[in-house]
Amino acid sequence: MIEVKNLSKRYGDFVAVDDVSFTCKPGRVTGFLGPNGAGKSTTMRIITGLTPAGAGTATINGVAYHDIPNPSTHVGVLLDASAQHAGRTGAEILRLSAMTIGAPLSRVDEALAMVSLTQEEASRRVRNYSLGMRQRLGIANALIGDPQVLILDEPANGLDPAGIHWMRTLLREYADRGGAVLLSSHLLHEIEIIADDLVVIGHGRIVAQGTKEELLAGTGAVVRGADRNHLGTALQASGVAFHDRQDGGFAVEQTPEVVGKIALDAGVHLVELRGGDGARLEEMFLQLTQQTQREQPSTQGVQ
């Protein structure tokens, strides 16, 4: 389990991480989301002992990373797939890792099989690898010590659709066996499919966290009336916010109970009334981080 408590990191006047707290539990995949520069990579570097924290703590199974004996047998880490010796073969890199941590050399072939790298591909020098192959090798290196925790920063970069599906299956099976996975990615659709829990960060601060179901649950109400105009007039008179739906109904920013009473008081016959549709992860992400996005549409020249 990963526990981050009140973590902060400052570079001069710039606050990269500001009082961040969250937990990544065994048997679950935690998606770590945020715009570029939000503090994701800094947080992961602090968790893995590469960057000292300014304040707060980050522990793995109750111990700081630099205090874990032979940490690669407890924690598998992939923060940068390009940070591999370009002149060595994939198999050499894995053998060196296995010897360094005391893992049996048979683990090399097992790790290659887990990430679907063939023996022929493993015999090539890394400089001849595609980005997707480097990602697979990096994940194999993270798994070489048979760890209980995986920390992966953008592991799907460079993977084609088949590779992304493979990675999703690998991480899901790993978590289902009791492993804890902390996964940072800008591929929101993949996070939405695989993650159990979500942590959203912006400007170094947590803006939302919880289970995927909690954060993506529907809000408000969906309503349709036999007389659409009469219903719209009643909603407008009540002062609740609402907007049109393509099916002829309205999405209302109120509970179904409140909407039903508005319709009843106005004498509107309803043909549909239910809780709001669940939000898509992209919609939720953009809404929560809209004040922290670097890329904002230009309005220059717009009348």
Coordinates of C-alpha atoms in Angstrom, one line a residue, residues 24-222:
C24 CA -3.2 3.5 -3.1
K25 CA -4.6 0.2 -1.7
P26 CA -3.7 -3.4 -2.5
G27 CA -5.9 -5.1 -5.0
R28 CA -6.8 -1.8 -6.7
V29 CA -5.5 0.4 -9.6
T30 CA -5.3 4.0 -8.6
G31 CA -5.4 6.5 -11.5
F32 CA -3.3 9.6 -10.9
L33 CA -4.6 12.4 -13.1
G34 CA -3.8 16.1 -13.8
P35 CA -2.8 18.5 -16.4
N36 CA 0.9 19.0 -17.5
G37 CA 2.8 20.6 -14.6
A38 CA 0.1 19.7 -12.0
G39 CA 2.6 17.8 -9.8
K40 CA 2.0 14.2 -10.7
S41 CA 5.6 13.3 -11.7
T42 CA 7.1 15.3 -8.7
T43 CA 4.8 13.4 -6.3
M44 CA 5.8 10.0 -7.9
R45 CA 9.5 11.0 -7.7
I46 CA 9.1 11.8 -4.0
I47 CA 7.3 8.5 -3.4
T48 CA 10.2 6.6 -5.0
G49 CA 12.9 8.5 -3.2
L50 CA 14.3 10.3 -6.2
T51 CA 13.2 13.8 -4.9
P52 CA 13.2 14.8 -1.2
A53 CA 10.0 16.1 0.2
G54 CA 9.8 19.6 1.6
A55 CA 7.2 18.4 4.1
G56 CA 5.0 15.4 4.7
T57 CA 5.6 11.7 4.2
A58 CA 5.3 9.1 1.5
T59 CA 5.5 5.4 2.6
I60 CA 5.2 2.1 0.9
N61 CA 3.8 -0.6 3.2
G62 CA 4.6 1.8 6.1
V63 CA 8.2 2.4 5.1
A64 CA 9.9 5.2 3.2
Y65 CA 11.3 4.0 -0.1
H66 CA 14.9 4.7 0.8
D67 CA 14.5 2.6 4.0
I68 CA 13.2 -0.5 2.2
P69 CA 15.8 -3.3 2.0
N70 CA 16.3 -4.2 -1.7
P71 CA 13.4 -2.0 -2.7
S72 CA 12.9 -3.5 -6.2
T73 CA 11.7 -6.7 -4.7
H74 CA 8.9 -4.7 -3.0
V75 CA 8.2 -1.9 -5.5
G76 CA 8.3 -1.9 -9.3
V77 CA 8.9 1.6 -10.8
L78 CA 8.7 3.0 -14.3
L79 CA 9.0 6.7 -14.5
D80 CA 10.8 7.2 -17.8
A81 CA 11.0 4.4 -20.4
S82 CA 13.7 6.3 -22.4
A83 CA 16.1 6.2 -19.4
Q84 CA 17.6 2.8 -20.4
H85 CA 21.1 2.1 -21.6
A86 CA 20.8 2.3 -25.4
G87 CA 23.8 0.2 -26.1
R88 CA 22.7 -2.8 -24.2
T89 CA 20.2 -5.4 -25.3
G90 CA 16.8 -5.7 -23.6
A91 CA 17.9 -9.1 -22.1
E92 CA 21.1 -7.7 -20.8
I93 CA 19.3 -4.9 -19.0
L94 CA 16.9 -7.4 -17.3
R95 CA 19.8 -9.8 -16.4
L96 CA 21.7 -6.9 -14.8
S97 CA 18.6 -6.0 -12.8
A98 CA 18.0 -9.6 -11.7
M99 CA 21.7 -10.0 -10.6
T100 CA 21.6 -6.6 -8.8
I101 CA 18.5 -7.5 -6.7
G102 CA 19.4 -11.2 -6.3
A103 CA 16.5 -12.5 -8.4
P104 CA 17.0 -15.8 -10.2
L105 CA 18.0 -15.4 -13.9
S106 CA 15.0 -17.5 -14.8
R107 CA 13.0 -14.4 -13.9
V108 CA 14.3 -12.6 -17.0
D109 CA 12.4 -15.0 -19.4
E110 CA 9.3 -14.8 -17.2
A111 CA 9.4 -11.0 -17.3
L112 CA 9.9 -11.0 -21.1
A113 CA 6.9 -13.3 -21.5
M114 CA 4.7 -11.1 -19.2
V115 CA 5.3 -8.1 -21.4
S116 CA 5.2 -10.0 -24.7
L117 CA 8.8 -9.3 -25.9
T118 CA 10.2 -12.2 -27.9
Q119 CA 13.7 -13.6 -27.5
E120 CA 14.6 -12.1 -30.8
E121 CA 13.4 -8.6 -29.7
A122 CA 15.2 -9.1 -26.3
S123 CA 18.5 -9.7 -28.2
R124 CA 18.3 -6.3 -29.9
R125 CA 20.1 -3.2 -28.6
V126 CA 17.7 -0.8 -26.9
R127 CA 18.7 2.0 -29.4
N128 CA 16.8 0.0 -32.0
Y129 CA 13.7 -0.3 -29.9
S130 CA 10.5 1.7 -30.7
L131 CA 9.0 3.7 -27.9
G132 CA 6.4 1.0 -27.4
M133 CA 9.1 -1.7 -27.0
R134 CA 10.9 0.5 -24.5
Q135 CA 7.7 0.8 -22.5
R136 CA 7.4 -3.0 -22.5
L137 CA 11.0 -3.4 -21.4
G138 CA 10.5 -0.8 -18.7
I139 CA 7.5 -2.6 -17.3
A140 CA 9.4 -5.9 -17.5
N141 CA 12.2 -4.3 -15.4
A142 CA 9.6 -3.0 -12.9
L143 CA 8.3 -6.6 -12.6
I144 CA 11.6 -8.4 -12.4
G145 CA 11.6 -8.4 -8.6
D146 CA 8.1 -9.7 -8.3
P147 CA 7.0 -6.6 -6.3
Q148 CA 3.8 -6.0 -4.4
V149 CA 3.5 -2.4 -5.6
L150 CA 3.8 -0.9 -9.1
I151 CA 4.4 2.8 -9.7
L152 CA 4.1 3.7 -13.4
D153 CA 4.3 7.2 -15.0
E154 CA 2.6 7.3 -18.4
P155 CA 3.3 3.6 -19.3
A156 CA 1.0 3.7 -22.3
N157 CA 3.1 6.2 -24.2
G158 CA 4.1 4.8 -27.6
L159 CA 1.8 1.8 -27.3
D160 CA -0.5 1.0 -30.2
P161 CA -4.2 0.0 -29.4
A162 CA -3.3 -3.6 -29.1
G163 CA -0.4 -2.7 -26.8
I164 CA -2.7 -0.5 -24.6
H165 CA -5.2 -3.4 -24.3
W166 CA -2.3 -5.7 -23.3
M167 CA -1.1 -3.3 -20.7
R168 CA -4.6 -2.8 -19.3
T169 CA -5.0 -6.6 -19.0
L170 CA -1.6 -7.0 -17.3
L171 CA -2.2 -4.3 -14.7
R172 CA -5.8 -5.6 -14.0
E173 CA -4.5 -9.1 -13.4
Y174 CA -1.7 -7.8 -11.2
A175 CA -4.2 -5.9 -9.0
D176 CA -6.6 -8.8 -8.9
R177 CA -3.7 -10.9 -7.4
G178 CA -3.4 -8.3 -4.6
G179 CA -0.9 -5.9 -6.0
A180 CA -1.3 -2.1 -5.6
V181 CA -0.9 0.0 -8.8
L182 CA -0.4 3.7 -9.0
L183 CA -0.8 4.7 -12.6
S184 CA -0.3 8.2 -14.1
S185 CA -1.6 8.7 -17.6
H186 CA -3.0 11.3 -19.9
L187 CA -5.1 8.6 -21.8
L188 CA -8.3 9.3 -19.8
H189 CA -10.3 6.6 -21.6
E190 CA -7.8 3.9 -20.5
I191 CA -7.8 5.2 -17.0
E192 CA -11.6 5.1 -17.0
I193 CA -11.6 1.5 -18.1
I194 CA -8.9 0.2 -15.7
A195 CA -8.9 2.3 -12.6
D196 CA -10.7 1.5 -9.4
D197 CA -9.8 4.7 -7.6
L198 CA -9.0 8.2 -9.0
V199 CA -6.8 11.0 -7.6
V200 CA -7.0 14.3 -9.6
I201 CA -4.4 17.0 -9.0
G202 CA -4.1 20.5 -10.2
H203 CA -1.5 23.2 -9.4
G204 CA 0.0 20.8 -6.9
R205 CA -3.2 20.3 -4.9
I206 CA -5.7 17.4 -4.8
V207 CA -8.9 18.6 -6.4
A208 CA -10.8 15.3 -6.2
Q209 CA -10.3 11.8 -5.1
G210 CA -12.4 8.7 -4.4
T211 CA -13.6 5.6 -6.2
K212 CA -14.3 5.8 -9.9
E213 CA -18.0 5.1 -9.2
E214 CA -18.2 7.9 -6.7
L215 CA -16.5 10.5 -8.9
L216 CA -18.3 9.6 -12.1
A217 CA -21.7 9.1 -10.5
G218 CA -24.6 10.9 -12.1
T219 CA -25.7 14.2 -10.7
G220 CA -28.9 16.1 -11.1
A221 CA -31.9 14.8 -12.9
V222 CA -33.2 13.9 -16.4

